[in-house]
Short mmCIF file of C-alpha atoms in Angstrom, two decimals:
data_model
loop_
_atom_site.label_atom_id
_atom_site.label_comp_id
_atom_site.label_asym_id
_atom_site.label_seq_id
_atom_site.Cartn_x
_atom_site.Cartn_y
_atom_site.Cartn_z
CA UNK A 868 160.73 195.64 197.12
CA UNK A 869 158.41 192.40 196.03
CA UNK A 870 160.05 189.21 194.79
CA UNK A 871 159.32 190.00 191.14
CA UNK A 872 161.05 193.31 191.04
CA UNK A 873 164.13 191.92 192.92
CA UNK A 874 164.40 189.14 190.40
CA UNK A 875 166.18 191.84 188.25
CA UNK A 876 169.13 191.77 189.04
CA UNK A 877 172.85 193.56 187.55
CA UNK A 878 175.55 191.44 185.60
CA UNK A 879 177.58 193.16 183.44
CA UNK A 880 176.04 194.16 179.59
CA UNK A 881 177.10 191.54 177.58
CA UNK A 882 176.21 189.01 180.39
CA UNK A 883 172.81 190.64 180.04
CA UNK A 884 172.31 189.92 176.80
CA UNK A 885 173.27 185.95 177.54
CA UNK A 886 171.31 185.89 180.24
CA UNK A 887 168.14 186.71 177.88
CA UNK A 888 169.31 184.42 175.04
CA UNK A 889 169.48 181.56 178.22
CA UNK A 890 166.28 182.01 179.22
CA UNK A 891 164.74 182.26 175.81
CA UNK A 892 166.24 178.82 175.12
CA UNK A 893 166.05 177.47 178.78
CA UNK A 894 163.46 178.94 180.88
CA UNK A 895 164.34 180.10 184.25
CA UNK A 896 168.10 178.82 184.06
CA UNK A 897 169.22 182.34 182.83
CA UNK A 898 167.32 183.84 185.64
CA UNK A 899 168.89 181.94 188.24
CA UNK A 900 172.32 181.72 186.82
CA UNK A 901 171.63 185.68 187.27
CA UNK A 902 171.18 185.53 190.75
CA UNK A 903 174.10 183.69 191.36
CA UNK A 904 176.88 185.84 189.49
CA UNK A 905 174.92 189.35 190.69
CA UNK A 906 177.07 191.09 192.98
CA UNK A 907 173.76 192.49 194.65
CA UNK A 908 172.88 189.67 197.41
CA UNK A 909 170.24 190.59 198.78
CA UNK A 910 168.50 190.39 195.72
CA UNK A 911 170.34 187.05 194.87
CA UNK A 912 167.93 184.77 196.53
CA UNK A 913 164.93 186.43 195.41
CA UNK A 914 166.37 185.85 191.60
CA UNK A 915 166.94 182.35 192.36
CA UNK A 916 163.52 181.42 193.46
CA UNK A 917 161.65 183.45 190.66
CA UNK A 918 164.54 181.17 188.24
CA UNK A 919 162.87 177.77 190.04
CA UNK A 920 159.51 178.65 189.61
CA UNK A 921 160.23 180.11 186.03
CA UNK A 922 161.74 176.78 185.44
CA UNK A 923 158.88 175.06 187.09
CA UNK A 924 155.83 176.74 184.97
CA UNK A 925 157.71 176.39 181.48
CA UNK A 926 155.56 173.38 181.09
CA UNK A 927 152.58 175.21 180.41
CA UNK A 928 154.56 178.32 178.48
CA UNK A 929 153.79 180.77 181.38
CA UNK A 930 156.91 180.28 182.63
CA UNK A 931 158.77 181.16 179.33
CA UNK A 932 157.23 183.92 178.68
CA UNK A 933 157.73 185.15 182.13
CA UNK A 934 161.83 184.07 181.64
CA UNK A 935 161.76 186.08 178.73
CA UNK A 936 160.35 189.28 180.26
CA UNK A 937 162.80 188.97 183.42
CA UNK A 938 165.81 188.61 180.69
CA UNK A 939 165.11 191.89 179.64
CA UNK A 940 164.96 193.57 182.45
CA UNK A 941 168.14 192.05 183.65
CA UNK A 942 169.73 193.03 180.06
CA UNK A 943 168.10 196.62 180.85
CA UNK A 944 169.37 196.71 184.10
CA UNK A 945 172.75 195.76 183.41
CA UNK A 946 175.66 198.29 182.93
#
């Protein structure tokens, strides 16, 4: 798959729904604090990067909103 569908990645349910609230409050932290605690590395790194550049774009709000759209479909992904 493409970087952007990797960057949803599974934690467990209730780390779903922090991992939304993060990246609601902190763009792109959520996202790659995600990739590091998913059990599913080879979609770890891709999480990561999308997390930097989420991160990196929050200055102009694209980057939030694109944090807040990857935090719920990690929270929807999540068991």
């Amino acid at each position: 798959m493409g970087l952007l569908e990797d960057s949803a990645v599974k934690v467990g349910k209730g780390m779903g729904i922090i991992i939304l609230l993060i990246n609601v409050f902190f763009p792109g932290i959520g996202t790659i604090i995600a990739g590091v605690m998913t059990e599913e590395k080879d979609k770890s790194s891709s999480a990561i990067i999308v997390g930097i550049l989420q991160l990196v774009l929050s200055a102009c709000c694209i980057g939030w909103l694109w944090a807040i759209w990857t935090g719920i479909q990690i929270m929807q992904v999540s068991d």
